[in-house]
């Protein structure tokens, strides 16, 4: 019913930048909180989140370097990553809370993930 497709990952040198995008499609009535997570050994951690009003929150490790934003008209969330460090290397996943057309329930969805590698 709902699909999340990420793009924008890749290989970048330390100090470089990448911009991740995630498009939400399907039988969407409304998208609430959207976020980016990353998979590191042993856990999946929140990187940044943004609610429907535009309020944001960030992991301490990325504050001042990463910026999350959303375009509600395009059902898209972005993650601008600057000053990348080797420890930012991970698979990054998009996440969204979505109310589906015809349902009274909100559902949580994940994208398939995109690899970000920071290395010289």
mmCIF file of N, CA and C in Angstrom:
data_model
loop_
_atom_site.group_PDB
_atom_site.id
_atom_site.type_symbol
_atom_site.label_atom_id
_atom_site.label_comp_id
_atom_site.label_asym_id
_atom_site.label_seq_id
_atom_site.Cartn_x
_atom_site.Cartn_y
_atom_site.Cartn_z
ATOM 1 N N UNK A 1 0.803 -1.205 0.000
ATOM 2 C CA UNK A 1 0.000 0.000 0.000
ATOM 3 C C UNK A 1 0.841 1.262 0.000
ATOM 4 N N UNK A 2 1.887 1.283 0.836
ATOM 5 C CA UNK A 2 2.764 2.439 0.953
ATOM 6 C C UNK A 2 4.197 1.970 0.751
ATOM 7 N N UNK A 3 4.930 2.727 -0.039
ATOM 8 C CA UNK A 3 6.329 2.407 -0.292
ATOM 9 C C UNK A 3 7.198 3.621 0.017
ATOM 10 N N UNK A 4 8.366 3.364 0.571
ATOM 11 C CA UNK A 4 9.372 4.385 0.821
ATOM 12 C C UNK A 4 10.613 4.009 0.019
ATOM 13 N N UNK A 5 11.069 4.914 -0.826
ATOM 14 C CA UNK A 5 12.226 4.640 -1.660
ATOM 15 C C UNK A 5 13.286 5.706 -1.418
ATOM 16 N N UNK A 6 14.448 5.246 -0.927
ATOM 17 C CA UNK A 6 15.558 6.151 -0.646
ATOM 18 C C UNK A 6 16.498 6.233 -1.849
ATOM 19 N N UNK A 7 17.206 7.342 -1.924
ATOM 20 C CA UNK A 7 18.253 7.507 -2.927
ATOM 21 C C UNK A 7 19.274 8.496 -2.404
ATOM 22 N N UNK A 8 20.444 8.520 -3.056
ATOM 23 C CA UNK A 8 21.440 9.517 -2.720
ATOM 24 C C UNK A 8 22.641 9.012 -1.957
ATOM 25 N N UNK A 9 22.647 7.751 -1.574
ATOM 26 C CA UNK A 9 23.806 7.220 -0.874
ATOM 27 C C UNK A 9 24.990 7.046 -1.800
ATOM 28 N N UNK A 10 26.125 6.693 -1.212
ATOM 29 C CA UNK A 10 27.313 6.473 -2.024
ATOM 30 C C UNK A 10 28.578 6.552 -1.213
ATOM 31 N N UNK A 11 29.689 6.662 -1.922
ATOM 32 C CA UNK A 11 31.013 6.757 -1.314
ATOM 33 C C UNK A 11 31.471 8.208 -1.350
ATOM 34 N N UNK A 12 31.918 8.703 -0.220
ATOM 35 C CA UNK A 12 32.376 10.084 -0.134
ATOM 36 C C UNK A 12 33.594 10.146 0.773
ATOM 37 N N UNK A 13 34.470 11.097 0.516
ATOM 38 C CA UNK A 13 35.651 11.268 1.356
ATOM 39 C C UNK A 13 35.291 11.981 2.649
ATOM 40 N N UNK A 14 36.075 11.771 3.685
ATOM 41 C CA UNK A 14 35.846 12.523 4.932
ATOM 42 C C UNK A 14 35.823 14.024 4.664
ATOM 43 N N UNK A 15 34.857 14.704 5.304
ATOM 44 C CA UNK A 15 34.681 16.130 5.073
ATOM 45 C C UNK A 15 33.726 16.453 3.949
ATOM 46 N N UNK A 16 33.342 15.456 3.194
ATOM 47 C CA UNK A 16 32.445 15.670 2.062
ATOM 48 C C UNK A 16 30.985 15.718 2.468
ATOM 49 N N UNK A 17 30.123 15.815 1.455
ATOM 50 C CA UNK A 17 28.685 15.949 1.669
ATOM 51 C C UNK A 17 27.910 14.972 0.797
ATOM 52 N N UNK A 18 26.752 14.596 1.295
ATOM 53 C CA UNK A 18 25.784 13.811 0.536
ATOM 54 C C UNK A 18 24.394 14.300 0.913
ATOM 55 N N UNK A 19 23.461 14.119 -0.011
ATOM 56 C CA UNK A 19 22.066 14.435 0.267
ATOM 57 C C UNK A 19 21.220 13.202 -0.022
ATOM 58 N N UNK A 20 20.564 12.708 1.023
ATOM 59 C CA UNK A 20 19.665 11.582 0.870
ATOM 60 C C UNK A 20 18.241 12.074 0.641
ATOM 61 N N UNK A 21 17.500 11.326 -0.174
ATOM 62 C CA UNK A 21 16.091 11.628 -0.419
ATOM 63 C C UNK A 21 15.267 10.373 -0.173
ATOM 64 N N UNK A 22 14.037 10.568 0.245
ATOM 65 C CA UNK A 22 13.120 9.448 0.454
ATOM 66 C C UNK A 22 11.730 9.885 0.001
ATOM 67 N N UNK A 23 11.214 9.185 -0.992
ATOM 68 C CA UNK A 23 9.885 9.484 -1.518
ATOM 69 C C UNK A 23 8.890 8.462 -0.988
ATOM 70 N N UNK A 24 7.795 8.948 -0.446
ATOM 71 C CA UNK A 24 6.726 8.091 0.056
ATOM 72 C C UNK A 24 5.602 8.070 -0.979
ATOM 73 N N UNK A 25 5.179 6.877 -1.350
ATOM 74 C CA UNK A 25 4.124 6.768 -2.359
ATOM 75 C C UNK A 25 3.121 5.700 -1.964
ATOM 76 N N UNK A 26 1.960 5.742 -2.600
ATOM 77 C CA UNK A 26 0.936 4.751 -2.332
ATOM 78 C C UNK A 26 -0.365 5.399 -1.901
ATOM 79 N N UNK A 27 -1.168 4.656 -1.175
ATOM 80 C CA UNK A 27 -2.494 5.112 -0.748
ATOM 81 C C UNK A 27 -2.387 5.959 0.518
ATOM 82 N N UNK A 28 -1.812 7.127 0.368
ATOM 83 C CA UNK A 28 -1.506 7.993 1.506
ATOM 84 C C UNK A 28 -2.636 8.972 1.752
ATOM 85 N N UNK A 29 -3.073 9.035 3.005
ATOM 86 C CA UNK A 29 -3.989 10.102 3.395
ATOM 87 C C UNK A 29 -3.206 11.263 3.986
ATOM 88 N N UNK A 30 -2.290 10.924 4.914
ATOM 89 C CA UNK A 30 -1.474 11.956 5.538
ATOM 90 C C UNK A 30 -0.181 11.324 6.058
ATOM 91 N N UNK A 31 0.928 12.073 5.983
ATOM 92 C CA UNK A 31 2.207 11.636 6.534
ATOM 93 C C UNK A 31 2.499 12.452 7.771
ATOM 94 N N UNK A 32 2.782 11.789 8.843
ATOM 95 C CA UNK A 32 3.072 12.459 10.105
ATOM 96 C C UNK A 32 4.586 12.578 10.267
ATOM 97 N N UNK A 33 5.134 12.000 11.320
ATOM 98 C CA UNK A 33 6.570 12.100 11.555
ATOM 99 C C UNK A 33 7.347 11.308 10.510
ATOM 100 N N UNK A 34 8.424 11.916 10.022
ATOM 101 C CA UNK A 34 9.346 11.250 9.107
ATOM 102 C C UNK A 34 10.730 11.298 9.729
ATOM 103 N N UNK A 35 11.531 10.319 9.414
ATOM 104 C CA UNK A 35 12.853 10.305 10.030
ATOM 105 C C UNK A 35 13.857 9.490 9.260
ATOM 106 N N UNK A 36 15.110 9.669 9.633
ATOM 107 C CA UNK A 36 16.217 8.887 9.103
ATOM 108 C C UNK A 36 16.886 8.141 10.249
ATOM 109 N N UNK A 37 17.129 6.874 10.028
ATOM 110 C CA UNK A 37 17.836 6.026 10.968
ATOM 111 C C UNK A 37 19.047 5.444 10.249
ATOM 112 N N UNK A 38 20.003 4.959 11.033
ATOM 113 C CA UNK A 38 21.118 4.253 10.430
ATOM 114 C C UNK A 38 21.427 2.986 11.225
ATOM 115 N N UNK A 39 21.853 1.980 10.471
ATOM 116 C CA UNK A 39 22.160 0.680 11.055
ATOM 117 C C UNK A 39 23.653 0.599 11.302
ATOM 118 N N UNK A 40 23.990 0.491 12.548
ATOM 119 C CA UNK A 40 25.367 0.262 12.945
ATOM 120 C C UNK A 40 25.402 -1.092 13.635
ATOM 121 N N UNK A 41 26.590 -1.682 13.796
ATOM 122 C CA UNK A 41 26.625 -3.020 14.410
ATOM 123 C C UNK A 41 25.849 -3.091 15.717
ATOM 124 N N UNK A 42 24.835 -3.935 15.707
ATOM 125 C CA UNK A 42 24.095 -4.168 16.933
ATOM 126 C C UNK A 42 22.852 -3.343 17.141
ATOM 127 N N UNK A 43 22.667 -2.275 16.353
ATOM 128 C CA UNK A 43 21.485 -1.456 16.592
ATOM 129 C C UNK A 43 21.161 -0.566 15.396
ATOM 130 N N UNK A 44 19.909 -0.127 15.366
ATOM 131 C CA UNK A 44 19.452 0.869 14.405
ATOM 132 C C UNK A 44 19.143 2.136 15.206
ATOM 133 N N UNK A 45 19.855 3.200 14.914
ATOM 134 C CA UNK A 45 19.740 4.403 15.721
ATOM 135 C C UNK A 45 19.107 5.548 14.944
ATOM 136 N N UNK A 46 18.367 6.387 15.681
ATOM 137 C CA UNK A 46 17.761 7.567 15.068
ATOM 138 C C UNK A 46 18.850 8.579 14.739
ATOM 139 N N UNK A 47 18.826 9.085 13.520
ATOM 140 C CA UNK A 47 19.743 10.141 13.113
ATOM 141 C C UNK A 47 19.056 11.497 13.222
ATOM 142 N N UNK A 48 17.857 11.593 12.634
ATOM 143 C CA UNK A 48 17.113 12.850 12.643
ATOM 144 C C UNK A 48 15.652 12.568 12.380
ATOM 145 N N UNK A 49 14.791 13.413 12.950
ATOM 146 C CA UNK A 49 13.361 13.283 12.739
ATOM 147 C C UNK A 49 12.734 14.635 12.495
ATOM 148 N N UNK A 50 11.587 14.628 11.815
ATOM 149 C CA UNK A 50 10.855 15.865 11.558
ATOM 150 C C UNK A 50 9.366 15.561 11.587
ATOM 151 N N UNK A 51 8.610 16.355 12.347
ATOM 152 C CA UNK A 51 7.183 16.088 12.425
ATOM 153 C C UNK A 51 6.420 16.879 11.361
ATOM 154 N N UNK A 52 5.117 16.712 11.353
ATOM 155 C CA UNK A 52 4.314 17.338 10.303
ATOM 156 C C UNK A 52 4.313 18.855 10.400
ATOM 157 N N UNK A 53 4.662 19.376 11.578
ATOM 158 C CA UNK A 53 4.744 20.823 11.745
ATOM 159 C C UNK A 53 6.104 21.401 11.424
ATOM 160 N N UNK A 54 7.053 20.526 11.123
ATOM 161 C CA UNK A 54 8.394 20.971 10.776
ATOM 162 C C UNK A 54 9.390 20.980 11.915
ATOM 163 N N UNK A 55 8.974 20.597 13.112
ATOM 164 C CA UNK A 55 9.909 20.532 14.231
ATOM 165 C C UNK A 55 10.871 19.368 14.025
ATOM 166 N N UNK A 56 12.131 19.605 14.342
ATOM 167 C CA UNK A 56 13.168 18.615 14.078
ATOM 168 C C UNK A 56 13.882 18.196 15.352
ATOM 169 N N UNK A 57 14.490 17.020 15.305
ATOM 170 C CA UNK A 57 15.365 16.576 16.378
ATOM 171 C C UNK A 57 16.490 15.767 15.756
ATOM 172 N N UNK A 58 17.643 15.790 16.416
ATOM 173 C CA UNK A 58 18.845 15.166 15.874
ATOM 174 C C UNK A 58 19.568 14.372 16.943
ATOM 175 N N UNK A 59 20.262 13.337 16.501
ATOM 176 C CA UNK A 59 21.202 12.653 17.381
ATOM 177 C C UNK A 59 22.342 13.612 17.694
ATOM 178 N N UNK A 60 22.876 13.532 18.903
ATOM 179 C CA UNK A 60 23.951 14.435 19.296
ATOM 180 C C UNK A 60 25.142 14.331 18.339
ATOM 181 N N UNK A 61 25.379 13.154 17.821
ATOM 182 C CA UNK A 61 26.555 12.924 16.982
ATOM 183 C C UNK A 61 26.496 13.634 15.626
ATOM 184 N N UNK A 62 25.303 14.081 15.223
ATOM 185 C CA UNK A 62 25.166 14.708 13.908
ATOM 186 C C UNK A 62 24.727 16.171 13.990
ATOM 187 N N UNK A 63 24.449 16.658 15.189
ATOM 188 C CA UNK A 63 24.006 18.049 15.336
ATOM 189 C C UNK A 63 25.049 19.012 14.763
ATOM 190 N N UNK A 64 24.558 19.978 13.983
ATOM 191 C CA UNK A 64 25.449 20.943 13.366
ATOM 192 C C UNK A 64 26.036 20.485 12.050
ATOM 193 N N UNK A 65 25.878 19.212 11.707
ATOM 194 C CA UNK A 65 26.423 18.683 10.448
ATOM 195 C C UNK A 65 25.320 18.216 9.502
ATOM 196 N N UNK A 66 24.258 17.638 10.052
ATOM 197 C CA UNK A 66 23.170 17.102 9.242
ATOM 198 C C UNK A 66 21.939 17.999 9.380
ATOM 199 N N UNK A 67 21.158 18.079 8.306
ATOM 200 C CA UNK A 67 19.911 18.824 8.316
ATOM 201 C C UNK A 67 18.814 17.994 7.662
ATOM 202 N N UNK A 68 17.726 17.804 8.405
ATOM 203 C CA UNK A 68 16.575 17.094 7.855
ATOM 204 C C UNK A 68 15.532 18.124 7.420
ATOM 205 N N UNK A 69 14.875 17.832 6.301
ATOM 206 C CA UNK A 69 13.816 18.705 5.804
ATOM 207 C C UNK A 69 12.790 17.850 5.072
ATOM 208 N N UNK A 70 11.632 18.432 4.797
ATOM 209 C CA UNK A 70 10.603 17.687 4.089
ATOM 210 C C UNK A 70 9.868 18.601 3.128
ATOM 211 N N UNK A 71 9.375 18.011 2.046
ATOM 212 C CA UNK A 71 8.539 18.707 1.079
ATOM 213 C C UNK A 71 7.209 17.970 1.073
ATOM 214 N N UNK A 72 6.224 18.515 1.743
ATOM 215 C CA UNK A 72 4.949 17.817 1.884
ATOM 216 C C UNK A 72 4.227 17.666 0.548
ATOM 217 N N UNK A 73 4.426 18.601 -0.353
ATOM 218 C CA UNK A 73 3.781 18.510 -1.661
ATOM 219 C C UNK A 73 4.320 17.328 -2.469
ATOM 220 N N UNK A 74 5.550 16.948 -2.186
ATOM 221 C CA UNK A 74 6.184 15.838 -2.913
ATOM 222 C C UNK A 74 6.273 14.573 -2.078
ATOM 223 N N UNK A 75 5.738 14.602 -0.858
ATOM 224 C CA UNK A 75 5.813 13.435 0.042
ATOM 225 C C UNK A 75 7.257 12.942 0.169
ATOM 226 N N UNK A 76 8.152 13.867 0.350
ATOM 227 C CA UNK A 76 9.574 13.563 0.339
ATOM 228 C C UNK A 76 10.255 14.141 1.567
ATOM 229 N N UNK A 77 11.187 13.375 2.117
ATOM 230 C CA UNK A 77 12.032 13.837 3.213
ATOM 231 C C UNK A 77 13.479 13.763 2.750
ATOM 232 N N UNK A 78 14.258 14.732 3.189
ATOM 233 C CA UNK A 78 15.661 14.832 2.797
ATOM 234 C C UNK A 78 16.559 14.798 4.019
ATOM 235 N N UNK A 79 17.795 14.383 3.801
ATOM 236 C CA UNK A 79 18.815 14.483 4.833
ATOM 237 C C UNK A 79 20.078 15.020 4.169
ATOM 238 N N UNK A 80 20.385 16.264 4.466
ATOM 239 C CA UNK A 80 21.620 16.875 3.983
ATOM 240 C C UNK A 80 22.716 16.575 4.990
ATOM 241 N N UNK A 81 23.750 15.900 4.533
ATOM 242 C CA UNK A 81 24.836 15.477 5.413
ATOM 243 C C UNK A 81 26.113 16.181 4.980
ATOM 244 N N UNK A 82 26.628 17.013 5.868
ATOM 245 C CA UNK A 82 27.867 17.747 5.612
ATOM 246 C C UNK A 82 28.948 17.321 6.591
ATOM 247 N N UNK A 83 30.167 17.652 6.274
ATOM 248 C CA UNK A 83 31.312 17.335 7.153
ATOM 249 C C UNK A 83 31.273 15.873 7.581
ATOM 250 N N UNK A 84 31.098 15.012 6.625
ATOM 251 C CA UNK A 84 30.949 13.587 6.926
ATOM 252 C C UNK A 84 32.231 13.005 7.507
ATOM 253 N N UNK A 85 32.037 12.063 8.421
ATOM 254 C CA UNK A 85 33.136 11.398 9.107
ATOM 255 C C UNK A 85 33.065 9.890 8.825
ATOM 256 N N UNK A 86 34.185 9.204 8.956
ATOM 257 C CA UNK A 86 34.151 7.748 8.747
ATOM 258 C C UNK A 86 33.121 7.046 9.642
ATOM 259 N N UNK A 87 32.904 7.562 10.830
ATOM 260 C CA UNK A 87 31.930 6.935 11.735
ATOM 261 C C UNK A 87 30.486 7.152 11.307
ATOM 262 N N UNK A 88 30.256 7.947 10.272
ATOM 263 C CA UNK A 88 28.915 8.086 9.711
ATOM 264 C C UNK A 88 28.593 6.950 8.736
ATOM 265 N N UNK A 89 29.579 6.135 8.435
ATOM 266 C CA UNK A 89 29.365 5.014 7.521
ATOM 267 C C UNK A 89 28.313 4.067 8.076
ATOM 268 N N UNK A 90 27.296 3.792 7.277
ATOM 269 C CA UNK A 90 26.196 2.936 7.706
ATOM 270 C C UNK A 90 25.201 2.795 6.558
ATOM 271 N N UNK A 91 24.249 1.906 6.743
ATOM 272 C CA UNK A 91 23.071 1.887 5.883
ATOM 273 C C UNK A 91 22.038 2.818 6.513
ATOM 274 N N UNK A 92 21.551 3.747 5.732
ATOM 275 C CA UNK A 92 20.584 4.740 6.213
ATOM 276 C C UNK A 92 19.183 4.357 5.742
ATOM 277 N N UNK A 93 18.249 4.382 6.682
ATOM 278 C CA UNK A 93 16.879 3.992 6.404
ATOM 279 C C UNK A 93 15.931 5.171 6.636
ATOM 280 N N UNK A 94 14.991 5.312 5.734
ATOM 281 C CA UNK A 94 13.922 6.276 5.878
ATOM 282 C C UNK A 94 12.757 5.629 6.630
ATOM 283 N N UNK A 95 12.071 6.425 7.443
ATOM 284 C CA UNK A 95 10.955 5.928 8.234
ATOM 285 C C UNK A 95 9.837 6.965 8.221
ATOM 286 N N UNK A 96 8.596 6.494 8.191
ATOM 287 C CA UNK A 96 7.482 7.426 8.185
ATOM 288 C C UNK A 96 6.263 6.829 8.860
ATOM 289 N N UNK A 97 5.538 7.679 9.575
ATOM 290 C CA UNK A 97 4.234 7.329 10.129
ATOM 291 C C UNK A 97 3.181 7.854 9.166
ATOM 292 N N UNK A 98 2.338 6.948 8.680
ATOM 293 C CA UNK A 98 1.428 7.291 7.592
ATOM 294 C C UNK A 98 0.021 6.828 7.928
ATOM 295 N N UNK A 99 -0.954 7.706 7.667
ATOM 296 C CA UNK A 99 -2.328 7.255 7.699
ATOM 297 C C UNK A 99 -2.725 6.924 6.256
ATOM 298 N N UNK A 100 -3.307 5.750 6.096
ATOM 299 C CA UNK A 100 -3.629 5.218 4.778
ATOM 300 C C UNK A 100 -5.079 5.539 4.437
ATOM 301 N N UNK A 101 -5.328 5.813 3.198
ATOM 302 C CA UNK A 101 -6.695 6.084 2.737
ATOM 303 C C UNK A 101 -7.610 4.923 3.098
ATOM 304 N N UNK A 102 -8.730 5.249 3.748
ATOM 305 C CA UNK A 102 -9.702 4.228 4.103
ATOM 306 C C UNK A 102 -9.452 3.558 5.433
ATOM 307 N N UNK A 103 -8.425 3.988 6.157
ATOM 308 C CA UNK A 103 -8.118 3.379 7.449
ATOM 309 C C UNK A 103 -8.091 4.438 8.539
ATOM 310 N N UNK A 104 -8.508 4.045 9.749
ATOM 311 C CA UNK A 104 -8.457 4.950 10.898
ATOM 312 C C UNK A 104 -7.147 4.806 11.661
ATOM 313 N N UNK A 105 -6.261 3.949 11.194
ATOM 314 C CA UNK A 105 -5.036 3.615 11.913
ATOM 315 C C UNK A 105 -3.818 4.179 11.192
ATOM 316 N N UNK A 106 -2.863 4.671 11.988
ATOM 317 C CA UNK A 106 -1.573 5.069 11.433
ATOM 318 C C UNK A 106 -0.648 3.855 11.401
ATOM 319 N N UNK A 107 0.137 3.777 10.364
ATOM 320 C CA UNK A 107 1.098 2.685 10.236
ATOM 321 C C UNK A 107 2.503 3.261 10.109
ATOM 322 N N UNK A 108 3.478 2.468 10.540
ATOM 323 C CA UNK A 108 4.875 2.857 10.449
ATOM 324 C C UNK A 108 5.551 2.062 9.337
ATOM 325 N N UNK A 109 6.235 2.780 8.459
ATOM 326 C CA UNK A 109 6.856 2.147 7.300
ATOM 327 C C UNK A 109 8.351 2.455 7.252
ATOM 328 N N UNK A 110 9.084 1.513 6.636
ATOM 329 C CA UNK A 110 10.532 1.656 6.444
ATOM 330 C C UNK A 110 10.873 1.560 4.961
ATOM 331 N N UNK A 111 11.912 2.284 4.576
ATOM 332 C CA UNK A 111 12.482 2.100 3.256
ATOM 333 C C UNK A 111 13.442 0.931 3.238
ATOM 334 N N UNK A 112 14.024 0.680 2.075
ATOM 335 C CA UNK A 112 14.900 -0.483 1.918
ATOM 336 C C UNK A 112 16.332 -0.192 2.339
ATOM 337 N N UNK A 113 16.658 1.069 2.539
ATOM 338 C CA UNK A 113 17.996 1.440 2.986
ATOM 339 C C UNK A 113 18.908 1.855 1.846
ATOM 340 N N UNK A 114 19.819 2.758 2.146
ATOM 341 C CA UNK A 114 20.821 3.187 1.179
ATOM 342 C C UNK A 114 22.173 3.275 1.895
ATOM 343 N N UNK A 115 23.200 2.749 1.252
ATOM 344 C CA UNK A 115 24.519 2.683 1.881
ATOM 345 C C UNK A 115 25.241 4.019 1.759
ATOM 346 N N UNK A 116 25.767 4.477 2.872
ATOM 347 C CA UNK A 116 26.652 5.646 2.906
ATOM 348 C C UNK A 116 27.997 5.188 3.441
ATOM 349 N N UNK A 117 29.032 5.412 2.653
ATOM 350 C CA UNK A 117 30.383 5.034 3.051
ATOM 351 C C UNK A 117 31.272 6.267 3.013
ATOM 352 N N UNK A 118 31.905 6.557 4.140
ATOM 353 C CA UNK A 118 32.801 7.706 4.239
ATOM 354 C C UNK A 118 34.213 7.162 4.428
ATOM 355 N N UNK A 119 35.015 7.338 3.402
ATOM 356 C CA UNK A 119 36.356 6.755 3.427
ATOM 357 C C UNK A 119 37.258 7.477 2.434
ATOM 358 N N UNK A 120 38.528 7.545 2.785
ATOM 359 C CA UNK A 120 39.498 8.133 1.864
ATOM 360 C C UNK A 120 40.146 7.050 1.004
#
